[in-house]
Every structure is written in structure tokens, then in C-alpha cells.
JSON list of C-alpha atoms in Angstrom, two decimals:
[
{"chain": "A", "resi": 34, "resn": "LYS", "atom": "CA", "xyz": [17.26, 14.61, -25.80]},
{"chain": "A", "resi": 35, "resn": "ASP", "atom": "CA", "xyz": [13.86, 14.86, -26.76]},
{"chain": "A", "resi": 36, "resn": "ILE", "atom": "CA", "xyz": [11.88, 13.75, -23.66]},
{"chain": "A", "resi": 37, "resn": "ASP", "atom": "CA", "xyz": [8.59, 15.88, -22.87]},
{"chain": "A", "resi": 38, "resn": "LEU", "atom": "CA", "xyz": [8.27, 14.83, -19.04]},
{"chain": "A", "resi": 39, "resn": "VAL", "atom": "CA", "xyz": [10.91, 13.43, -16.77]},
{"chain": "A", "resi": 40, "resn": "ILE", "atom": "CA", "xyz": [9.03, 12.00, -13.47]},
{"chain": "A", "resi": 41, "resn": "ILE", "atom": "CA", "xyz": [11.80, 11.56, -10.45]},
{"chain": "A", "resi": 42, "resn": "GLY", "atom": "CA", "xyz": [10.86, 8.14, -8.35]},
{"chain": "A", "resi": 43, "resn": "GLY", "atom": "CA", "xyz": [9.95, 5.20, -9.29]},
{"chain": "A", "resi": 44, "resn": "GLY", "atom": "CA", "xyz": [7.36, 4.42, -6.13]},
{"chain": "A", "resi": 45, "resn": "ILE", "atom": "CA", "xyz": [3.75, 4.02, -6.72]},
{"chain": "A", "resi": 46, "resn": "ILE", "atom": "CA", "xyz": [3.12, 7.47, -6.78]},
{"chain": "A", "resi": 47, "resn": "GLY", "atom": "CA", "xyz": [5.58, 8.46, -9.40]},
{"chain": "A", "resi": 48, "resn": "LEU", "atom": "CA", "xyz": [4.71, 5.49, -11.91]},
{"chain": "A", "resi": 49, "resn": "ALA", "atom": "CA", "xyz": [0.80, 5.70, -11.46]},
{"chain": "A", "resi": 50, "resn": "THR", "atom": "CA", "xyz": [1.15, 9.37, -12.36]},
{"chain": "A", "resi": 51, "resn": "ALA", "atom": "CA", "xyz": [3.38, 8.22, -15.44]},
{"chain": "A", "resi": 52, "resn": "ASN", "atom": "CA", "xyz": [0.68, 5.95, -16.64]},
{"chain": "A", "resi": 53, "resn": "ASP", "atom": "CA", "xyz": [-1.87, 8.27, -15.99]},
{"chain": "A", "resi": 54, "resn": "ILE", "atom": "CA", "xyz": [-0.48, 10.78, -18.60]},
{"chain": "A", "resi": 55, "resn": "LEU", "atom": "CA", "xyz": [0.15, 8.35, -20.97]},
{"chain": "A", "resi": 56, "resn": "LYS", "atom": "CA", "xyz": [-3.44, 6.98, -21.19]},
{"chain": "A", "resi": 57, "resn": "ARG", "atom": "CA", "xyz": [-4.18, 11.21, -21.82]},
{"chain": "A", "resi": 58, "resn": "ASN", "atom": "CA", "xyz": [-1.69, 11.66, -24.41]},
{"chain": "A", "resi": 59, "resn": "HIS", "atom": "CA", "xyz": [0.23, 8.58, -25.82]},
{"chain": "A", "resi": 60, "resn": "LYS", "atom": "CA", "xyz": [2.47, 10.66, -27.90]},
{"chain": "A", "resi": 61, "resn": "LEU", "atom": "CA", "xyz": [4.59, 12.06, -25.00]},
{"chain": "A", "resi": 62, "resn": "LYS", "atom": "CA", "xyz": [7.63, 10.75, -24.54]},
{"chain": "A", "resi": 63, "resn": "ILE", "atom": "CA", "xyz": [8.18, 10.24, -20.43]},
{"chain": "A", "resi": 64, "resn": "MET", "atom": "CA", "xyz": [11.02, 8.77, -18.47]},
{"chain": "A", "resi": 65, "resn": "VAL", "atom": "CA", "xyz": [10.72, 7.68, -14.74]},
{"chain": "A", "resi": 66, "resn": "ILE", "atom": "CA", "xyz": [14.11, 7.97, -13.43]},
{"chain": "A", "resi": 67, "resn": "GLU", "atom": "CA", "xyz": [14.78, 5.83, -9.80]},
{"chain": "A", "resi": 68, "resn": "LYS", "atom": "CA", "xyz": [18.13, 5.76, -7.83]},
{"chain": "A", "resi": 69, "resn": "ASN", "atom": "CA", "xyz": [17.53, 2.25, -6.67]},
{"chain": "A", "resi": 70, "resn": "SER", "atom": "CA", "xyz": [17.84, -0.97, -8.69]},
{"chain": "A", "resi": 71, "resn": "SER", "atom": "CA", "xyz": [14.08, -1.79, -8.29]},
{"chain": "A", "resi": 72, "resn": "VAL", "atom": "CA", "xyz": [10.48, 0.27, -8.25]},
{"chain": "A", "resi": 73, "resn": "ALA", "atom": "CA", "xyz": [8.89, 0.50, -5.13]},
{"chain": "A", "resi": 74, "resn": "SER", "atom": "CA", "xyz": [12.08, 0.03, -2.99]},
{"chain": "A", "resi": 75, "resn": "GLN", "atom": "CA", "xyz": [11.60, 2.55, -0.21]},
{"chain": "A", "resi": 76, "resn": "GLN", "atom": "CA", "xyz": [7.98, 4.16, 0.94]},
{"chain": "A", "resi": 77, "resn": "SER", "atom": "CA", "xyz": [6.01, 2.34, -1.25]},
{"chain": "A", "resi": 78, "resn": "GLY", "atom": "CA", "xyz": [7.42, -1.23, -0.46]},
{"chain": "A", "resi": 79, "resn": "HIS", "atom": "CA", "xyz": [7.80, -0.15, 3.31]},
{"chain": "A", "resi": 80, "resn": "ASN", "atom": "CA", "xyz": [4.27, 0.29, 4.54]},
{"chain": "A", "resi": 81, "resn": "SER", "atom": "CA", "xyz": [1.32, -1.68, 6.51]},
{"chain": "A", "resi": 82, "resn": "GLY", "atom": "CA", "xyz": [-0.46, -2.96, 2.77]},
{"chain": "A", "resi": 83, "resn": "VAL", "atom": "CA", "xyz": [-3.52, -1.57, 4.19]},
{"chain": "A", "resi": 84, "resn": "ILE", "atom": "CA", "xyz": [-6.22, -0.41, 1.68]},
{"chain": "A", "resi": 85, "resn": "HIS", "atom": "CA", "xyz": [-7.79, 2.32, 4.11]},
{"chain": "A", "resi": 86, "resn": "SER", "atom": "CA", "xyz": [-11.70, 3.03, 3.33]},
{"chain": "A", "resi": 87, "resn": "GLY", "atom": "CA", "xyz": [-11.51, 6.64, 4.17]},
{"chain": "A", "resi": 88, "resn": "ILE", "atom": "CA", "xyz": [-13.28, 6.86, 7.70]},
{"chain": "A", "resi": 89, "resn": "TYR", "atom": "CA", "xyz": [-11.04, 9.26, 9.58]},
{"chain": "A", "resi": 90, "resn": "TYR", "atom": "CA", "xyz": [-10.58, 12.22, 6.89]},
{"chain": "A", "resi": 91, "resn": "LYS", "atom": "CA", "xyz": [-12.44, 15.44, 7.54]},
{"chain": "A", "resi": 92, "resn": "PRO", "atom": "CA", "xyz": [-15.81, 14.84, 5.72]},
{"chain": "A", "resi": 93, "resn": "GLY", "atom": "CA", "xyz": [-16.01, 16.80, 1.95]},
{"chain": "A", "resi": 94, "resn": "SER", "atom": "CA", "xyz": [-12.15, 16.78, 2.18]},
{"chain": "A", "resi": 95, "resn": "PHE", "atom": "CA", "xyz": [-9.86, 16.05, -0.90]},
{"chain": "A", "resi": 96, "resn": "LYS", "atom": "CA", "xyz": [-8.04, 13.86, 1.21]},
{"chain": "A", "resi": 97, "resn": "ALA", "atom": "CA", "xyz": [-11.61, 11.70, 2.20]},
{"chain": "A", "resi": 98, "resn": "GLN", "atom": "CA", "xyz": [-12.65, 12.18, -1.62]},
{"chain": "A", "resi": 99, "resn": "PHE", "atom": "CA", "xyz": [-9.45, 10.32, -2.66]},
{"chain": "A", "resi": 100, "resn": "CYS", "atom": "CA", "xyz": [-9.33, 7.52, -0.19]},
{"chain": "A", "resi": 101, "resn": "VAL", "atom": "CA", "xyz": [-12.82, 6.49, -0.73]},
{"chain": "A", "resi": 102, "resn": "GLU", "atom": "CA", "xyz": [-12.47, 6.59, -4.48]},
{"chain": "A", "resi": 103, "resn": "GLY", "atom": "CA", "xyz": [-9.27, 5.07, -4.47]},
{"chain": "A", "resi": 104, "resn": "ARG", "atom": "CA", "xyz": [-10.15, 2.28, -2.06]},
{"chain": "A", "resi": 105, "resn": "ALA", "atom": "CA", "xyz": [-12.44, 1.29, -5.21]},
{"chain": "A", "resi": 106, "resn": "SER", "atom": "CA", "xyz": [-10.49, 1.92, -7.92]},
{"chain": "A", "resi": 107, "resn": "ILE", "atom": "CA", "xyz": [-7.48, -0.10, -6.64]},
{"chain": "A", "resi": 108, "resn": "THR", "atom": "CA", "xyz": [-9.08, -3.00, -5.61]},
{"chain": "A", "resi": 109, "resn": "GLU", "atom": "CA", "xyz": [-10.51, -2.89, -9.11]},
{"chain": "A", "resi": 110, "resn": "PHE", "atom": "CA", "xyz": [-6.93, -2.52, -10.52]},
{"chain": "A", "resi": 111, "resn": "CYS", "atom": "CA", "xyz": [-5.73, -5.52, -8.45]},
{"chain": "A", "resi": 112, "resn": "GLU", "atom": "CA", "xyz": [-8.70, -7.82, -9.88]},
{"chain": "A", "resi": 113, "resn": "THR", "atom": "CA", "xyz": [-8.44, -6.92, -13.11]},
{"chain": "A", "resi": 114, "resn": "ASN", "atom": "CA", "xyz": [-4.51, -7.38, -13.19]},
{"chain": "A", "resi": 115, "resn": "ASP", "atom": "CA", "xyz": [-4.46, -10.66, -11.30]},
{"chain": "A", "resi": 116, "resn": "ILE", "atom": "CA", "xyz": [-2.89, -9.49, -8.02]},
{"chain": "A", "resi": 117, "resn": "PRO", "atom": "CA", "xyz": [-4.04, -10.99, -5.09]},
{"chain": "A", "resi": 118, "resn": "VAL", "atom": "CA", "xyz": [-6.13, -8.63, -2.66]},
{"chain": "A", "resi": 119, "resn": "TRP", "atom": "CA", "xyz": [-7.68, -9.49, 0.74]},
{"chain": "A", "resi": 120, "resn": "THR", "atom": "CA", "xyz": [-10.54, -7.39, 1.40]},
{"chain": "A", "resi": 121, "resn": "CYS", "atom": "CA", "xyz": [-10.27, -8.45, 4.91]},
{"chain": "A", "resi": 122, "resn": "GLY", "atom": "CA", "xyz": [-12.58, -5.63, 6.56]},
{"chain": "A", "resi": 123, "resn": "LYS", "atom": "CA", "xyz": [-11.49, -4.00, 9.86]},
{"chain": "A", "resi": 124, "resn": "LEU", "atom": "CA", "xyz": [-12.84, -3.42, 13.33]},
{"chain": "A", "resi": 125, "resn": "ILE", "atom": "CA", "xyz": [-12.10, -0.13, 15.52]},
{"chain": "A", "resi": 126, "resn": "VAL", "atom": "CA", "xyz": [-12.41, -1.08, 18.82]},
{"chain": "A", "resi": 127, "resn": "ALA", "atom": "CA", "xyz": [-14.00, 0.81, 21.82]},
{"chain": "A", "resi": 128, "resn": "SER", "atom": "CA", "xyz": [-12.15, -1.12, 25.09]},
{"chain": "A", "resi": 129, "resn": "LYS", "atom": "CA", "xyz": [-13.17, 1.37, 27.53]},
{"chain": "A", "resi": 130, "resn": "GLU", "atom": "CA", "xyz": [-16.14, 3.61, 28.33]},
{"chain": "A", "resi": 131, "resn": "SER", "atom": "CA", "xyz": [-14.39, 6.79, 27.45]},
{"chain": "A", "resi": 132, "resn": "ASP", "atom": "CA", "xyz": [-13.50, 5.28, 23.70]},
{"chain": "A", "resi": 133, "resn": "LEU", "atom": "CA", "xyz": [-17.62, 5.09, 23.04]},
{"chain": "A", "resi": 134, "resn": "PRO", "atom": "CA", "xyz": [-18.43, 8.14, 21.90]},
{"chain": "A", "resi": 135, "resn": "LYS", "atom": "CA", "xyz": [-15.04, 8.13, 19.44]},
{"chain": "A", "resi": 136, "resn": "ILE", "atom": "CA", "xyz": [-16.90, 4.98, 17.65]},
{"chain": "A", "resi": 137, "resn": "ASP", "atom": "CA", "xyz": [-20.28, 6.96, 17.39]},
{"chain": "A", "resi": 138, "resn": "ASN", "atom": "CA", "xyz": [-18.33, 9.56, 15.83]},
{"chain": "A", "resi": 139, "resn": "LEU", "atom": "CA", "xyz": [-16.25, 7.95, 13.44]},
{"chain": "A", "resi": 140, "resn": "TYR", "atom": "CA", "xyz": [-19.49, 5.96, 12.26]},
{"chain": "A", "resi": 141, "resn": "GLN", "atom": "CA", "xyz": [-20.95, 9.70, 11.47]},
{"chain": "A", "resi": 142, "resn": "ARG", "atom": "CA", "xyz": [-17.75, 11.22, 9.87]},
{"chain": "A", "resi": 143, "resn": "GLY", "atom": "CA", "xyz": [-17.50, 7.80, 7.92]},
{"chain": "A", "resi": 144, "resn": "THR", "atom": "CA", "xyz": [-21.10, 7.93, 6.86]},
{"chain": "A", "resi": 145, "resn": "GLU", "atom": "CA", "xyz": [-20.84, 11.22, 5.32]},
{"chain": "A", "resi": 146, "resn": "ASN", "atom": "CA", "xyz": [-17.42, 10.17, 3.64]},
{"chain": "A", "resi": 147, "resn": "LYS", "atom": "CA", "xyz": [-19.95, 7.63, 2.00]},
{"chain": "A", "resi": 148, "resn": "VAL", "atom": "CA", "xyz": [-17.61, 4.58, 3.38]},
{"chain": "A", "resi": 149, "resn": "GLU", "atom": "CA", "xyz": [-19.35, 1.36, 1.87]},
{"chain": "A", "resi": 150, "resn": "GLY", "atom": "CA", "xyz": [-20.92, -0.86, 4.62]},
{"chain": "A", "resi": 151, "resn": "LEU", "atom": "CA", "xyz": [-20.33, 0.56, 7.82]},
{"chain": "A", "resi": 152, "resn": "GLN", "atom": "CA", "xyz": [-21.62, -1.34, 10.91]},
{"chain": "A", "resi": 153, "resn": "VAL", "atom": "CA", "xyz": [-21.67, -0.16, 14.70]},
{"chain": "A", "resi": 154, "resn": "LEU", "atom": "CA", "xyz": [-21.47, -3.70, 16.39]},
{"chain": "A", "resi": 155, "resn": "ASN", "atom": "CA", "xyz": [-22.31, -4.58, 20.11]},
{"chain": "A", "resi": 156, "resn": "THR", "atom": "CA", "xyz": [-19.64, -6.88, 22.16]},
{"chain": "A", "resi": 157, "resn": "ASP", "atom": "CA", "xyz": [-21.38, -10.27, 20.84]},
{"chain": "A", "resi": 158, "resn": "GLU", "atom": "CA", "xyz": [-21.27, -9.44, 17.45]},
{"chain": "A", "resi": 159, "resn": "SER", "atom": "CA", "xyz": [-17.71, -8.27, 17.08]},
{"chain": "A", "resi": 160, "resn": "LYS", "atom": "CA", "xyz": [-16.46, -11.11, 18.61]},
{"chain": "A", "resi": 161, "resn": "GLU", "atom": "CA", "xyz": [-18.21, -13.36, 15.66]},
{"chain": "A", "resi": 162, "resn": "ILE", "atom": "CA", "xyz": [-15.97, -11.49, 13.47]},
{"chain": "A", "resi": 163, "resn": "GLU", "atom": "CA", "xyz": [-12.73, -11.55, 15.75]},
{"chain": "A", "resi": 164, "resn": "PRO", "atom": "CA", "xyz": [-13.34, -14.29, 18.58]},
{"chain": "A", "resi": 165, "resn": "HIS", "atom": "CA", "xyz": [-10.19, -12.62, 20.47]},
{"chain": "A", "resi": 166, "resn": "VAL", "atom": "CA", "xyz": [-11.30, -9.14, 20.53]},
{"chain": "A", "resi": 167, "resn": "LYS", "atom": "CA", "xyz": [-12.40, -7.60, 23.64]},
{"chain": "A", "resi": 168, "resn": "SER", "atom": "CA", "xyz": [-14.81, -4.71, 23.19]},
{"chain": "A", "resi": 169, "resn": "LEU", "atom": "CA", "xyz": [-17.55, -2.79, 24.46]},
{"chain": "A", "resi": 170, "resn": "LYS", "atom": "CA", "xyz": [-18.43, -1.48, 20.85]},
{"chain": "A", "resi": 171, "resn": "SER", "atom": "CA", "xyz": [-16.64, -1.78, 17.55]},
{"chain": "A", "resi": 172, "resn": "LEU", "atom": "CA", "xyz": [-16.88, 0.18, 14.26]},
{"chain": "A", "resi": 173, "resn": "TYR", "atom": "CA", "xyz": [-16.70, -2.45, 11.33]},
{"chain": "A", "resi": 174, "resn": "ALA", "atom": "CA", "xyz": [-15.33, -1.15, 7.96]},
{"chain": "A", "resi": 175, "resn": "PRO", "atom": "CA", "xyz": [-16.04, -4.23, 5.62]},
{"chain": "A", "resi": 176, "resn": "LYS", "atom": "CA", "xyz": [-14.48, -3.17, 2.61]},
{"chain": "A", "resi": 177, "resn": "THR", "atom": "CA", "xyz": [-10.74, -2.55, 4.05]},
{"chain": "A", "resi": 178, "resn": "GLY", "atom": "CA", "xyz": [-8.24, -4.57, 2.43]},
{"chain": "A", "resi": 179, "resn": "ILE", "atom": "CA", "xyz": [-4.88, -5.55, 2.20]},
{"chain": "A", "resi": 180, "resn": "VAL", "atom": "CA", "xyz": [-2.37, -5.47, -0.81]},
{"chain": "A", "resi": 181, "resn": "ASN", "atom": "CA", "xyz": [1.37, -5.78, -1.50]},
{"chain": "A", "resi": 182, "resn": "TYR", "atom": "CA", "xyz": [1.87, -2.55, -3.10]},
{"chain": "A", "resi": 183, "resn": "VAL", "atom": "CA", "xyz": [5.50, -3.73, -4.54]},
{"chain": "A", "resi": 184, "resn": "LYS", "atom": "CA", "xyz": [3.24, -5.80, -6.81]},
{"chain": "A", "resi": 185, "resn": "VAL", "atom": "CA", "xyz": [0.97, -3.01, -7.92]},
{"chain": "A", "resi": 186, "resn": "THR", "atom": "CA", "xyz": [3.63, -0.88, -8.26]},
{"chain": "A", "resi": 187, "resn": "GLU", "atom": "CA", "xyz": [5.35, -3.47, -10.73]},
{"chain": "A", "resi": 188, "resn": "VAL", "atom": "CA", "xyz": [2.40, -3.61, -12.65]},
{"chain": "A", "resi": 189, "resn": "TYR", "atom": "CA", "xyz": [2.52, -0.23, -13.39]},
{"chain": "A", "resi": 190, "resn": "ALA", "atom": "CA", "xyz": [5.96, -0.39, -14.18]},
{"chain": "A", "resi": 191, "resn": "ASP", "atom": "CA", "xyz": [4.96, -3.00, -17.03]},
{"chain": "A", "resi": 192, "resn": "HIS", "atom": "CA", "xyz": [2.00, -1.22, -18.06]},
{"chain": "A", "resi": 193, "resn": "PHE", "atom": "CA", "xyz": [4.29, 2.18, -18.43]},
{"chain": "A", "resi": 194, "resn": "ASN", "atom": "CA", "xyz": [6.55, 0.18, -20.44]},
{"chain": "A", "resi": 195, "resn": "ASP", "atom": "CA", "xyz": [4.34, -1.65, -22.73]},
{"chain": "A", "resi": 196, "resn": "LYS", "atom": "CA", "xyz": [2.74, 1.96, -23.48]},
{"chain": "A", "resi": 197, "resn": "GLY", "atom": "CA", "xyz": [6.50, 2.99, -24.55]},
{"chain": "A", "resi": 198, "resn": "GLY", "atom": "CA", "xyz": [7.49, 4.80, -21.71]},
{"chain": "A", "resi": 199, "resn": "GLU", "atom": "CA", "xyz": [11.25, 4.42, -20.31]},
{"chain": "A", "resi": 200, "resn": "LEU", "atom": "CA", "xyz": [11.99, 3.51, -16.93]},
{"chain": "A", "resi": 201, "resn": "LEU", "atom": "CA", "xyz": [15.63, 4.02, -15.60]},
{"chain": "A", "resi": 202, "resn": "LEU", "atom": "CA", "xyz": [16.67, 2.46, -12.53]},
{"chain": "A", "resi": 203, "resn": "ASN", "atom": "CA", "xyz": [19.89, 2.66, -10.55]},
{"chain": "A", "resi": 204, "resn": "THR", "atom": "CA", "xyz": [19.94, 6.42, -12.01]},
{"chain": "A", "resi": 205, "resn": "GLU", "atom": "CA", "xyz": [20.02, 8.78, -9.03]},
{"chain": "A", "resi": 206, "resn": "VAL", "atom": "CA", "xyz": [19.51, 12.90, -9.74]},
{"chain": "A", "resi": 207, "resn": "VAL", "atom": "CA", "xyz": [22.46, 15.01, -8.61]},
{"chain": "A", "resi": 208, "resn": "GLY", "atom": "CA", "xyz": [21.32, 18.46, -9.75]},
{"chain": "A", "resi": 209, "resn": "SER", "atom": "CA", "xyz": [19.68, 20.48, -12.54]},
{"chain": "A", "resi": 210, "resn": "LYS", "atom": "CA", "xyz": [19.72, 23.46, -14.34]},
{"chain": "A", "resi": 211, "resn": "SER", "atom": "CA", "xyz": [17.71, 25.71, -17.12]},
{"chain": "A", "resi": 212, "resn": "ILE", "atom": "CA", "xyz": [18.66, 26.54, -20.49]},
{"chain": "A", "resi": 213, "resn": "ASP", "atom": "CA", "xyz": [16.49, 28.19, -23.25]},
{"chain": "A", "resi": 214, "resn": "ASN", "atom": "CA", "xyz": [13.46, 26.78, -21.64]},
{"chain": "A", "resi": 215, "resn": "LYS", "atom": "CA", "xyz": [14.62, 23.47, -21.26]},
{"chain": "A", "resi": 216, "resn": "ILE", "atom": "CA", "xyz": [15.24, 21.63, -17.63]},
{"chain": "A", "resi": 217, "resn": "ILE", "atom": "CA", "xyz": [18.30, 19.32, -17.63]},
{"chain": "A", "resi": 218, "resn": "VAL", "atom": "CA", "xyz": [18.28, 17.11, -15.03]},
{"chain": "A", "resi": 219, "resn": "LYS", "atom": "CA", "xyz": [21.52, 15.62, -13.76]},
{"chain": "A", "resi": 220, "resn": "THR", "atom": "CA", "xyz": [21.91, 12.16, -12.68]},
{"chain": "A", "resi": 221, "resn": "THR", "atom": "CA", "xyz": [24.69, 9.88, -11.54]},
{"chain": "A", "resi": 222, "resn": "LYS", "atom": "CA", "xyz": [24.56, 8.23, -15.67]},
{"chain": "A", "resi": 223, "resn": "GLY", "atom": "CA", "xyz": [24.49, 11.90, -17.21]},
{"chain": "A", "resi": 224, "resn": "GLU", "atom": "CA", "xyz": [22.48, 14.46, -18.17]},
{"chain": "A", "resi": 225, "resn": "ILE", "atom": "CA", "xyz": [18.54, 14.22, -19.33]},
{"chain": "A", "resi": 226, "resn": "GLU", "atom": "CA", "xyz": [17.18, 17.03, -21.20]},
{"chain": "A", "resi": 227, "resn": "THR", "atom": "CA", "xyz": [13.64, 17.34, -20.74]},
{"chain": "A", "resi": 228, "resn": "LYS", "atom": "CA", "xyz": [10.67, 20.05, -21.11]},
{"chain": "A", "resi": 229, "resn": "LYS", "atom": "CA", "xyz": [8.71, 19.32, -17.85]},
{"chain": "A", "resi": 230, "resn": "VAL", "atom": "CA", "xyz": [9.87, 17.46, -14.60]},
{"chain": "A", "resi": 231, "resn": "ILE", "atom": "CA", "xyz": [7.31, 16.09, -11.90]},
{"chain": "A", "resi": 232, "resn": "ASN", "atom": "CA", "xyz": [8.90, 15.32, -8.15]},
{"chain": "A", "resi": 233, "resn": "CYS", "atom": "CA", "xyz": [7.71, 12.14, -7.12]},
{"chain": "A", "resi": 234, "resn": "ALA", "atom": "CA", "xyz": [10.33, 11.27, -5.00]},
{"chain": "A", "resi": 235, "resn": "GLY", "atom": "CA", "xyz": [8.89, 10.60, -1.53]},
{"chain": "A", "resi": 236, "resn": "LEU", "atom": "CA", "xyz": [10.59, 10.77, 1.33]},
{"chain": "A", "resi": 237, "resn": "HIS", "atom": "CA", "xyz": [13.23, 12.59, -0.48]},
{"chain": "A", "resi": 238, "resn": "SER", "atom": "CA", "xyz": [11.12, 15.20, -2.63]},
{"chain": "A", "resi": 239, "resn": "ASP", "atom": "CA", "xyz": [12.26, 18.00, -0.28]},
{"chain": "A", "resi": 240, "resn": "ARG", "atom": "CA", "xyz": [15.94, 17.30, -1.53]},
{"chain": "A", "resi": 241, "resn": "ILE", "atom": "CA", "xyz": [14.63, 17.19, -5.30]}
]
């Protein structure tokens, strides 16, 4: 009882959300519940690990804004918290004539999205970065990186606990009900009474 907020899902979104809310109001009692035995055990821990630079999204869209700003902020977060991050860059390759206009279009889109350091490279310039690539032209995005998002989520969990948050693992949501302006979250470990709920259950969010 006396929980202000329950966040369902101990992935990177759930724990990042919990940390941000506690940063804004450290007096709130927040509980994150995760059905598995560790954080980032589903989608957050089963992806390519790429920190995308924001080339593909429609200019002016929230996706483009979030991706460009997020690339910078996640890189800074990793460096501040001693999480290994490799800013290796990325080549988008035109391997045939019909691909050439796409490179120019992506360069234009990325530039409008304010992606840092974009360059259009010829065949020789591309080979200087990746000798085994075969390209007529390529788009180089030097700020694209790679990180272990499980480690990132674990650090988020540590920060959350340090701020007074409570993380419950092996706790699956099986139902809910509302009574007197309170939400009762039914779990495999009992009922949790809270004022509000945020659903960060990832691929299972529709079921929640």
C-alpha cells in the first residue's frame, strides 16, 4: 500500500521512465515490477545493440527528434557511467546503379534531421573505412554506435534503487481492479495498491 506509481516492465523503457520521474519528484514511492528473474530479459536484451543516428525517420517527426537527441544522451550516459560504448560509425551502401538516388535521398533526410557528420563517399573512400565493401557510393554516419543494452538497463536499475525505488523481480501481473480511486494490481506475489500505473511491458503491453 501507499505506492504512488507502479510501472509494469523491467526493461530499458520501464526503468528509464522510473528514473526520470524520480528525478522530477524524489518523494514519490515508485515500484517497478518485472515478471522475469532479471531486468532487460526480453526485448531490451535481444536486439542488435545499435545506437542509431536518426537518418531514416521523417524530418520534423518526433521519431527523428528522439533518435538524434537520444543518440547523444545515451552515449553521454554510457561514458558517465563507465558502460563500454563503441562509436564505430555505419556505412549505407549503394551496390548497384538503382541504389544511387537512395543514398542522396538519405543524405538529404539525415541532414534535415541534423544528424552529425554525414558524408557521401565514393568507392575508394568507402574502402578506406571498410576494405571488403563493394559500393558505387555510400553514406557514412560516423556517430552510429554499439552498446550492450542489458548493461545499460542494469545501471538504470541501480540508479533507481539508489533513489529509493523498489524493483520486484519474478512478479507477473495477472489482473487488476479499481476501488475507491485506487488501482489494485494483481500479481503472482500478491496485490499491490497504487494511485497510478504506467504500462512498459514491451511486446506484452497489449495484454497488460
